[in-house]
PDB file of C-alpha atoms in Angstrom:
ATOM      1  CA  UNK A   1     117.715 -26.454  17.637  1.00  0.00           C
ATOM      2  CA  UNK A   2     118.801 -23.618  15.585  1.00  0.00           C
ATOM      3  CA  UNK A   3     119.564 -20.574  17.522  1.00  0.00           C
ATOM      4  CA  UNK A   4     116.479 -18.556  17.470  1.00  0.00           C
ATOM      5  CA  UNK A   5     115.836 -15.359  15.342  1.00  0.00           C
ATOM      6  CA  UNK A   6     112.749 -12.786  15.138  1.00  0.00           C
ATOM      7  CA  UNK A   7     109.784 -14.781  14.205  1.00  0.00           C
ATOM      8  CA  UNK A   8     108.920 -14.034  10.783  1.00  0.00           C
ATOM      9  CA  UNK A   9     106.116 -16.984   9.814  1.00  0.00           C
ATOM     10  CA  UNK A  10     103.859 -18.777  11.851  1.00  0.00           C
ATOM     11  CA  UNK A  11     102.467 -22.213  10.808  1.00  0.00           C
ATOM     12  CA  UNK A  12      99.020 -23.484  11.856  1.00  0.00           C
ATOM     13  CA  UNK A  13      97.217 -26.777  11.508  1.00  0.00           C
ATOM     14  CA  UNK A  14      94.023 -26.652  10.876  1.00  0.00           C
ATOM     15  CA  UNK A  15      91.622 -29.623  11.948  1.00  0.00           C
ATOM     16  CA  UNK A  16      92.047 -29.716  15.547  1.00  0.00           C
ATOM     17  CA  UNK A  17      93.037 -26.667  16.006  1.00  0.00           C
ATOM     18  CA  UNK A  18      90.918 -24.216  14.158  1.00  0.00           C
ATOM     19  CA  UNK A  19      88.293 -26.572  13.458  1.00  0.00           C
ATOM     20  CA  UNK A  20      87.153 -29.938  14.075  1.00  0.00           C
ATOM     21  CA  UNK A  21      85.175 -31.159  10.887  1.00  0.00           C
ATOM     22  CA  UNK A  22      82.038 -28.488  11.068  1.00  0.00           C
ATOM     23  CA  UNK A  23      82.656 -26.782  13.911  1.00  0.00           C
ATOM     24  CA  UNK A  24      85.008 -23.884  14.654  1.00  0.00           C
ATOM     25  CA  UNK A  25      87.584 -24.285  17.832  1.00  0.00           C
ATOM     26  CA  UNK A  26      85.578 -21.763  20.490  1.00  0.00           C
ATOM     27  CA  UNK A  27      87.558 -18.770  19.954  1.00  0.00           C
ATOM     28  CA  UNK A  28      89.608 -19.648  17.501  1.00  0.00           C
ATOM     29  CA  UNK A  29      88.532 -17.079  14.902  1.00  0.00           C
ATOM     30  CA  UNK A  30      88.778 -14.167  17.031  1.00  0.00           C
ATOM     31  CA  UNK A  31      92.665 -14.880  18.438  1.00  0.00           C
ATOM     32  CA  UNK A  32      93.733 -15.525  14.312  1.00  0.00           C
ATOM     33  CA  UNK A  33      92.088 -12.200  13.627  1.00  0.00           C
ATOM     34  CA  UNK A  34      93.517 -10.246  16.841  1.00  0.00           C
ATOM     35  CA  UNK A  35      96.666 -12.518  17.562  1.00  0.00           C
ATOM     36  CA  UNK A  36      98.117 -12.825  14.075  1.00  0.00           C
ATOM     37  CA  UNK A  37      96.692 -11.147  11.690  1.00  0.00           C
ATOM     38  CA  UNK A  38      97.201  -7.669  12.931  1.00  0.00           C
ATOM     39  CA  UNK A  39     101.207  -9.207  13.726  1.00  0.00           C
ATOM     40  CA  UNK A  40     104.054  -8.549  10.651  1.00  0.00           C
ATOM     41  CA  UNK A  41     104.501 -12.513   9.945  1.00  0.00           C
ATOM     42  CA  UNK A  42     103.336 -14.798   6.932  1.00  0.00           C
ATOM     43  CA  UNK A  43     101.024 -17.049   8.262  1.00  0.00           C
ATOM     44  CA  UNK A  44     100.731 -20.470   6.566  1.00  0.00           C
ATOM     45  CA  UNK A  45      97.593 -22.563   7.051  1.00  0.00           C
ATOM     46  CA  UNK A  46      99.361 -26.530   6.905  1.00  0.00           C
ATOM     47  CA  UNK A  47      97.752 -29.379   7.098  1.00  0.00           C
ATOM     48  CA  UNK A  48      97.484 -33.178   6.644  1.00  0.00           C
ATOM     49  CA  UNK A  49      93.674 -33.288   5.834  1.00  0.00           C
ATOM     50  CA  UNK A  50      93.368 -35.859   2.416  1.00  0.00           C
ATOM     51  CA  UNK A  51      89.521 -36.035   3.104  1.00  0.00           C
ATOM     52  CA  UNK A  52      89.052 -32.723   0.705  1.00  0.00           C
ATOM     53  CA  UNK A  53      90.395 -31.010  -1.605  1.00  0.00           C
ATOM     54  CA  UNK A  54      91.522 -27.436  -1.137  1.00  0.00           C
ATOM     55  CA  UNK A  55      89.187 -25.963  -2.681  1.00  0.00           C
ATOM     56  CA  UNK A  56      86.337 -27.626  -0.865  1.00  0.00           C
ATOM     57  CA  UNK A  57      88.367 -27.336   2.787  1.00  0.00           C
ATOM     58  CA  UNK A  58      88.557 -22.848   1.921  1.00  0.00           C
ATOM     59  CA  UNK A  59      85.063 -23.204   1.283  1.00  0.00           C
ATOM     60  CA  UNK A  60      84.488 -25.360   5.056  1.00  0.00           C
ATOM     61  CA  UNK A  61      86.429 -23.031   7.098  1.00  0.00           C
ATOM     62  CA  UNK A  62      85.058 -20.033   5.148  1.00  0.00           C
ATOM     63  CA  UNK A  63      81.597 -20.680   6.327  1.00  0.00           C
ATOM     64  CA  UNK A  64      83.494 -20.886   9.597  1.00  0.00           C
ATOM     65  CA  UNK A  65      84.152 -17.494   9.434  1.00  0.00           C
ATOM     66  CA  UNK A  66      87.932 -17.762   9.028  1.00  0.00           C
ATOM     67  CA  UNK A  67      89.438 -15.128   7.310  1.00  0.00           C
ATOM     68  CA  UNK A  68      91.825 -17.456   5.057  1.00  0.00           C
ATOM     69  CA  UNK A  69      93.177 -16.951   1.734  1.00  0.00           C
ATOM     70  CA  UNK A  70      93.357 -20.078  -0.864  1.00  0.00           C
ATOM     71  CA  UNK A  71      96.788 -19.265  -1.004  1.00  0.00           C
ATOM     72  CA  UNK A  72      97.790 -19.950   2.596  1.00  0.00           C
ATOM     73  CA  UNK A  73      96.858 -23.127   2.583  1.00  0.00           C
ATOM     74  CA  UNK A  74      99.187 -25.653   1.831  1.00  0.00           C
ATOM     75  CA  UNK A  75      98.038 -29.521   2.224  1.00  0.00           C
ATOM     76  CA  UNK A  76      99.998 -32.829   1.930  1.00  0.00           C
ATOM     77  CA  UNK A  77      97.550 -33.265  -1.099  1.00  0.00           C
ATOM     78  CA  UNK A  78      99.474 -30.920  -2.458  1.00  0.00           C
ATOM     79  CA  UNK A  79     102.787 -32.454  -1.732  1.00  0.00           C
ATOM     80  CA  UNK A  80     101.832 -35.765  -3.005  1.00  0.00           C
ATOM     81  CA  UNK A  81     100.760 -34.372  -6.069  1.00  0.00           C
ATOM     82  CA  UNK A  82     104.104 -32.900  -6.491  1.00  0.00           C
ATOM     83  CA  UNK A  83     105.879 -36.208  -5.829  1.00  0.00           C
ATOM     84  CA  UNK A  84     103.709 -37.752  -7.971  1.00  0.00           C
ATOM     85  CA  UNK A  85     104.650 -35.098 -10.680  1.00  0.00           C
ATOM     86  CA  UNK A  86     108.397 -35.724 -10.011  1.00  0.00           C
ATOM     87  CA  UNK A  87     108.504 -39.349 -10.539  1.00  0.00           C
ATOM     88  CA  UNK A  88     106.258 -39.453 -13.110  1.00  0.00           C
ATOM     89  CA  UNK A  89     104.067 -42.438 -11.995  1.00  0.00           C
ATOM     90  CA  UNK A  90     100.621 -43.774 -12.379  1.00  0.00           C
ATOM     91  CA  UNK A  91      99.026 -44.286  -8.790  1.00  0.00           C
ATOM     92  CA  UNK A  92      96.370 -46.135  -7.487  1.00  0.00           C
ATOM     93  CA  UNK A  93      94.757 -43.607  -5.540  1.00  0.00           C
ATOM     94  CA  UNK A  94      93.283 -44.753  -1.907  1.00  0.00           C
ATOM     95  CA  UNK A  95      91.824 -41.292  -0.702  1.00  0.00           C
ATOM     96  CA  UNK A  96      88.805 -40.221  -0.231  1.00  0.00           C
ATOM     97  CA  UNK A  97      86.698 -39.387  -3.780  1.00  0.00           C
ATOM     98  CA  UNK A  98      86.425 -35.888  -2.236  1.00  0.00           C
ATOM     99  CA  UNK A  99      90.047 -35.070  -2.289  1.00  0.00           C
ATOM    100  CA  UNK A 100      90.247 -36.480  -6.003  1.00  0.00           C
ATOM    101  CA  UNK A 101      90.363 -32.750  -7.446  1.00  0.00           C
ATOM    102  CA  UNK A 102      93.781 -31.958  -6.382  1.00  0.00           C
ATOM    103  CA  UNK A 103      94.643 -34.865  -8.822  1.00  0.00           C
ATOM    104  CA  UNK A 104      93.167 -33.743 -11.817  1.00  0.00           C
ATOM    105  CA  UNK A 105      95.408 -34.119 -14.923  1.00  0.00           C
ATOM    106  CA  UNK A 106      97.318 -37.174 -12.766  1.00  0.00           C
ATOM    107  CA  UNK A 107      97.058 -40.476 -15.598  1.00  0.00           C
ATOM    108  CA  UNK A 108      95.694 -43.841 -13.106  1.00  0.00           C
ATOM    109  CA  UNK A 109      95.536 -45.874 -15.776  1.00  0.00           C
ATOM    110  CA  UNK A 110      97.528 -49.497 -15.373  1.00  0.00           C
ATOM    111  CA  UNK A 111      99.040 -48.173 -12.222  1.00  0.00           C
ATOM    112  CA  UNK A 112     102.170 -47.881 -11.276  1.00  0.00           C
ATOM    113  CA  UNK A 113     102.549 -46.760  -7.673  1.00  0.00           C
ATOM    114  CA  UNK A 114     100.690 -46.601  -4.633  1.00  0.00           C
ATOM    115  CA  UNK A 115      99.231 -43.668  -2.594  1.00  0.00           C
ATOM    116  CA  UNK A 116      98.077 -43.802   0.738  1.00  0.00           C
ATOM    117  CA  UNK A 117      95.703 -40.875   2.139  1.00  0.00           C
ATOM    118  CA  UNK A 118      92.688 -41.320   5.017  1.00  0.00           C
ATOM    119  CA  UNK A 119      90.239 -43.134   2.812  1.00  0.00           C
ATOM    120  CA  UNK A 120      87.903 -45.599   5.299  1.00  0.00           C
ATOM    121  CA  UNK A 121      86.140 -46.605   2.197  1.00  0.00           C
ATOM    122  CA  UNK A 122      89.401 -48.223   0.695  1.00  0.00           C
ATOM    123  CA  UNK A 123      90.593 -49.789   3.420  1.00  0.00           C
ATOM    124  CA  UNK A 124      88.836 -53.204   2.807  1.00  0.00           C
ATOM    125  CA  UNK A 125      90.564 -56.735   1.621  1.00  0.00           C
ATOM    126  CA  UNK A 126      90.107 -56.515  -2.145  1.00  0.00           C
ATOM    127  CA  UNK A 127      91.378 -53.277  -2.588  1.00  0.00           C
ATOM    128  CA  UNK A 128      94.511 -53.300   0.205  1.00  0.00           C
ATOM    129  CA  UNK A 129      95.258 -56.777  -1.057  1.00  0.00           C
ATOM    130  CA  UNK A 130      95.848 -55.129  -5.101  1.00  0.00           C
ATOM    131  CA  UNK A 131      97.914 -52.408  -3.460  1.00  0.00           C
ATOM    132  CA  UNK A 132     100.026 -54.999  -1.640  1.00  0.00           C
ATOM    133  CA  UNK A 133     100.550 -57.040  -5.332  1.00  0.00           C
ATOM    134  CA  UNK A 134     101.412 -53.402  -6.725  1.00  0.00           C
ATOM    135  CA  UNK A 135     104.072 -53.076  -4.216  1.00  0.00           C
ATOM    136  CA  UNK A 136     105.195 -56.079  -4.344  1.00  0.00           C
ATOM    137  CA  UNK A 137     105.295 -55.936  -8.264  1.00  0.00           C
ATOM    138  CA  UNK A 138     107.688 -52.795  -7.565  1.00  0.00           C
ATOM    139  CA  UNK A 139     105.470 -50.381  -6.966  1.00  0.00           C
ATOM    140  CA  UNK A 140     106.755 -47.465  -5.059  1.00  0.00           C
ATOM    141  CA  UNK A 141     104.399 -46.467  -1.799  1.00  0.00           C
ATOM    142  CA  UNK A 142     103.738 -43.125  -1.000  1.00  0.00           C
ATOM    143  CA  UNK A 143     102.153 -42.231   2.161  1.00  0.00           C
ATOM    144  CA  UNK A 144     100.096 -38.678   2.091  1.00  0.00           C
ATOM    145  CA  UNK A 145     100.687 -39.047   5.826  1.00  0.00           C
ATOM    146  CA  UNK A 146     101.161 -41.614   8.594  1.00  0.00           C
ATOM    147  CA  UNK A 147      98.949 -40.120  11.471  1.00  0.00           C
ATOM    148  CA  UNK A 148      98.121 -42.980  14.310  1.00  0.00           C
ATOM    149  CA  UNK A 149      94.728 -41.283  14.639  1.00  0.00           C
ATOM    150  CA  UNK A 150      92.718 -37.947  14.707  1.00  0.00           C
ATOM    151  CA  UNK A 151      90.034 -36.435  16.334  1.00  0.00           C
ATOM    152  CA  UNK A 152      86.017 -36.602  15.183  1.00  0.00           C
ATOM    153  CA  UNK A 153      83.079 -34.993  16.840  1.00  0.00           C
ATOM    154  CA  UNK A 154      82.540 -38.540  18.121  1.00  0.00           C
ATOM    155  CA  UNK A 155      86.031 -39.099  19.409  1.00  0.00           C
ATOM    156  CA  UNK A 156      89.675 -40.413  18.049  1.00  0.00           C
ATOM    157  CA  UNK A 157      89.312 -41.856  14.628  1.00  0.00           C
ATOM    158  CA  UNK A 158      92.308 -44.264  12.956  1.00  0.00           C
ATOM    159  CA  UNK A 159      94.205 -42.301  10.322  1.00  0.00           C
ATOM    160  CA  UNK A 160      95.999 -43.518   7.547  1.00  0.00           C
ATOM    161  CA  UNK A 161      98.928 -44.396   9.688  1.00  0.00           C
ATOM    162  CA  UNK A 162      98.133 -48.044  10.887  1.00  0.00           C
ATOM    163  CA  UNK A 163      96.952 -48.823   7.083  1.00  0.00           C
ATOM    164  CA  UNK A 164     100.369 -47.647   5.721  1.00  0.00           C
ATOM    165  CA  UNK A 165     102.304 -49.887   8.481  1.00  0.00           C
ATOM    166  CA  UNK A 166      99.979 -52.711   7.314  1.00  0.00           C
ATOM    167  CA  UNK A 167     101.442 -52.566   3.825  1.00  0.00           C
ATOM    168  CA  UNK A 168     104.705 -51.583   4.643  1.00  0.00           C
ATOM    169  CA  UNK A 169     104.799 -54.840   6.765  1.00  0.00           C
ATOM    170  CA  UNK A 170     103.406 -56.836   4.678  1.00  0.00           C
ATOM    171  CA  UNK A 171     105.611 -55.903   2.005  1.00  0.00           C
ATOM    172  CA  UNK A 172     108.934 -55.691   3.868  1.00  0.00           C
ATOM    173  CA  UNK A 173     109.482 -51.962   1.828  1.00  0.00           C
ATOM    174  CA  UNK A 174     109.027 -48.287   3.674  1.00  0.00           C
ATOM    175  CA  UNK A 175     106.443 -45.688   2.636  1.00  0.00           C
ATOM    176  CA  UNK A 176     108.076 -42.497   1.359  1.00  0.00           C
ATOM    177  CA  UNK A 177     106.173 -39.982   3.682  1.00  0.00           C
ATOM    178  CA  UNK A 178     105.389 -36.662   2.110  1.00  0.00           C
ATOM    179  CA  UNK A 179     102.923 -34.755   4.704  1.00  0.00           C
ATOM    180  CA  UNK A 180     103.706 -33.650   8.588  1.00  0.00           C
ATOM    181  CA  UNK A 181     106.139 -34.645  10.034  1.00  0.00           C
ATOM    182  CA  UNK A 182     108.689 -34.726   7.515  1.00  0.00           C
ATOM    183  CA  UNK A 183     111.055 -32.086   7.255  1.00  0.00           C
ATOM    184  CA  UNK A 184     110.396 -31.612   3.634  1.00  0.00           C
ATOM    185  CA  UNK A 185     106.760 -30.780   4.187  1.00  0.00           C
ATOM    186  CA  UNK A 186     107.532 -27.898   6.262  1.00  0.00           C
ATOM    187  CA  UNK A 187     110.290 -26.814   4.313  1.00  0.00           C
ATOM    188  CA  UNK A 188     108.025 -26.292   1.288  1.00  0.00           C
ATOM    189  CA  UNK A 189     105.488 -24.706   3.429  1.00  0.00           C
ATOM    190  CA  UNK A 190     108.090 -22.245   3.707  1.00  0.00           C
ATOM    191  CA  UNK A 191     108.948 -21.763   0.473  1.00  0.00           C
ATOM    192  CA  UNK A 192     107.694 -17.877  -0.801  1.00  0.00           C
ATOM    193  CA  UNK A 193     108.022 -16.686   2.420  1.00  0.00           C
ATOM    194  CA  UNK A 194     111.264 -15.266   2.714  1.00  0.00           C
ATOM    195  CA  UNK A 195     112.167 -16.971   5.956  1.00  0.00           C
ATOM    196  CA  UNK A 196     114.292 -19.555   7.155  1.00  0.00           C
ATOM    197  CA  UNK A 197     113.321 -22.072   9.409  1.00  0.00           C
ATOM    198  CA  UNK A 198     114.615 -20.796  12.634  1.00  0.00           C
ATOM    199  CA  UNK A 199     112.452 -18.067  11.852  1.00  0.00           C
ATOM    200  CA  UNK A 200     109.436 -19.608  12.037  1.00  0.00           C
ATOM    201  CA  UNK A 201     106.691 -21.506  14.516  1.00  0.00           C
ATOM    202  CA  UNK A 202     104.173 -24.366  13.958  1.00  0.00           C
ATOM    203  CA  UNK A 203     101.508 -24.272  16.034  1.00  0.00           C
ATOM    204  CA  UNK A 204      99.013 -27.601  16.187  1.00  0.00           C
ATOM    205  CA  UNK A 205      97.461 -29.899  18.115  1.00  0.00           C
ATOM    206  CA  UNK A 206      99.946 -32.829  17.470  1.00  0.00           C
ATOM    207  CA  UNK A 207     102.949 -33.173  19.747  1.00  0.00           C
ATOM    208  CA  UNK A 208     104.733 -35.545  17.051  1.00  0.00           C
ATOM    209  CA  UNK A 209     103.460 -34.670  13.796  1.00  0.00           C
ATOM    210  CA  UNK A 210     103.122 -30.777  14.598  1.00  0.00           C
ATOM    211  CA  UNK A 211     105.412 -29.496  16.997  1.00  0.00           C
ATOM    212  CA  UNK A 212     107.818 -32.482  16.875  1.00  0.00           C
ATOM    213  CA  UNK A 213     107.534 -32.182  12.776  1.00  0.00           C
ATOM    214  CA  UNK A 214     108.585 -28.515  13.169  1.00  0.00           C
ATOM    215  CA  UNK A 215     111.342 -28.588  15.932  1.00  0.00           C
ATOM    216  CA  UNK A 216     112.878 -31.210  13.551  1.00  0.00           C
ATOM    217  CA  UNK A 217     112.686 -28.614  10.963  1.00  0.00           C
ATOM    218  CA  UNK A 218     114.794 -26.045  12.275  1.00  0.00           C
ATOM    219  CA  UNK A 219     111.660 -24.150  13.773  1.00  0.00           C
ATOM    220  CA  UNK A 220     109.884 -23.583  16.996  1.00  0.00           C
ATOM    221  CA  UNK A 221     106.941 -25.405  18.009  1.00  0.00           C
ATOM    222  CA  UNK A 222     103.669 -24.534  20.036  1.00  0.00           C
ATOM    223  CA  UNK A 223     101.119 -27.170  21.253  1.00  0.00           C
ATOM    224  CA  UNK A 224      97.006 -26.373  21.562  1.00  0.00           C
ATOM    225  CA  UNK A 225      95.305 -27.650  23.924  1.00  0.00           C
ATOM    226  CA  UNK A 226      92.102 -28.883  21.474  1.00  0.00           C
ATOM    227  CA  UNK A 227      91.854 -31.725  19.252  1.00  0.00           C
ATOM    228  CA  UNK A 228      93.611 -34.835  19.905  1.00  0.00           C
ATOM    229  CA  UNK A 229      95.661 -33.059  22.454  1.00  0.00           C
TER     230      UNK A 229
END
């Protein structure tokens, strides 16, 4: 790792370690507000949530009571989005209808690539059997993230992760990842900040996709003990 400089921007995840889907981490509020807010860093809220859009996640961990600017946060919806924009393709979007906004203005007619994002609803024969023809028509896959699982009020949930492999396998091509842990996720987290990587920390509650994400990054990494810890 990177020799180590003042900390100048601290990363957090968010579900798991602020918040797990309605209800606030105990505490968590008050050590954000005390901890680091009143502390001269950035703070970046990251995150690999694609079951809303950022504009409907603000308004969840608002009602929290989380002090959190729109933005702060910076999602692998967001990062797809940009890839998408890059390329210039046509997916066929399997994420959940309430994460559709951060798409808006993205063409999905005749489709052209694949996107993969935590959408239960999608994961069924018919429609993970016409992404597999996509692919193997050519199709590029893009994987919002590849998390094994996550936490739920009601335990560990599959993510994405297992679906992606599915195709990927089935395929004989590899997903090009664009949420935690790539390095280019929390690279553009950074970006705005003025700081470089060795002058930053992730905190979350994911040893491999958080803190293993981040030390691969150049930056330090701190794991919770909440979530799917």
């Amino acid at each position: 790792m990177a020799a180590r400089r003042a900390l100048k921007a601290v990363l957090v995840d968010l579900s798991g370690t602020l918040h797990i889907e309605d209800s606030a981490v105990p505490g968590a509020q008050e050590a954000l507000k005390r901890q680091l807010r009143s502390a001269p860093v950035t703070i970046r809220f990251v995150t690999n949530t694609t079951k809303e859009c950022k504009r409907d996640l603000l308004e969840r961990l608002t009602k929290l009571g989380f002090d959190i600017a729109e933005n702060e946060i910076f999602t692998s919806l967001t990062a797809a989005r940009n890839l998408l924009e890059q390329k210039q393709v046509r997916p066929l979007l399997l994420v959940d209808d309430k994460a559709l906004p951060d798409f808006t203005g993205i063409a999905t007619d005749d489709p052209n690539a694949v996107v993969v994002g935590l959408a239960p609803e999608c994961f069924h024969y018919e429609m993970m059997n016409r992404a597999f023809r996509l692919i193997l028509d050519g199709a590029p896959l893009i994987a919002i993230h590849k998390a094994r699982y996550f936490k739920r009020k009601d335990g560990l949930a599959l993510g994405p992760g297992p679906f992606v492999a599915g195709l990927e396998y089935a395929t004989d091509t590899k997903a090009t990842v664009v949420g935690k842990p790539e390095k280019t996720f929390f690279l553009e987290a950074l970006r705005g900040t003025d700081c470089a990587p060795e002058e930053a920390v992730m905190i979350g509650d994911d040893c491999r996709d958080d803190v293993g994400g981040a030390q691969n990054a150049g930056m330090r990494g701190i794991l919770v003990r909440t979530g799917k810890y």
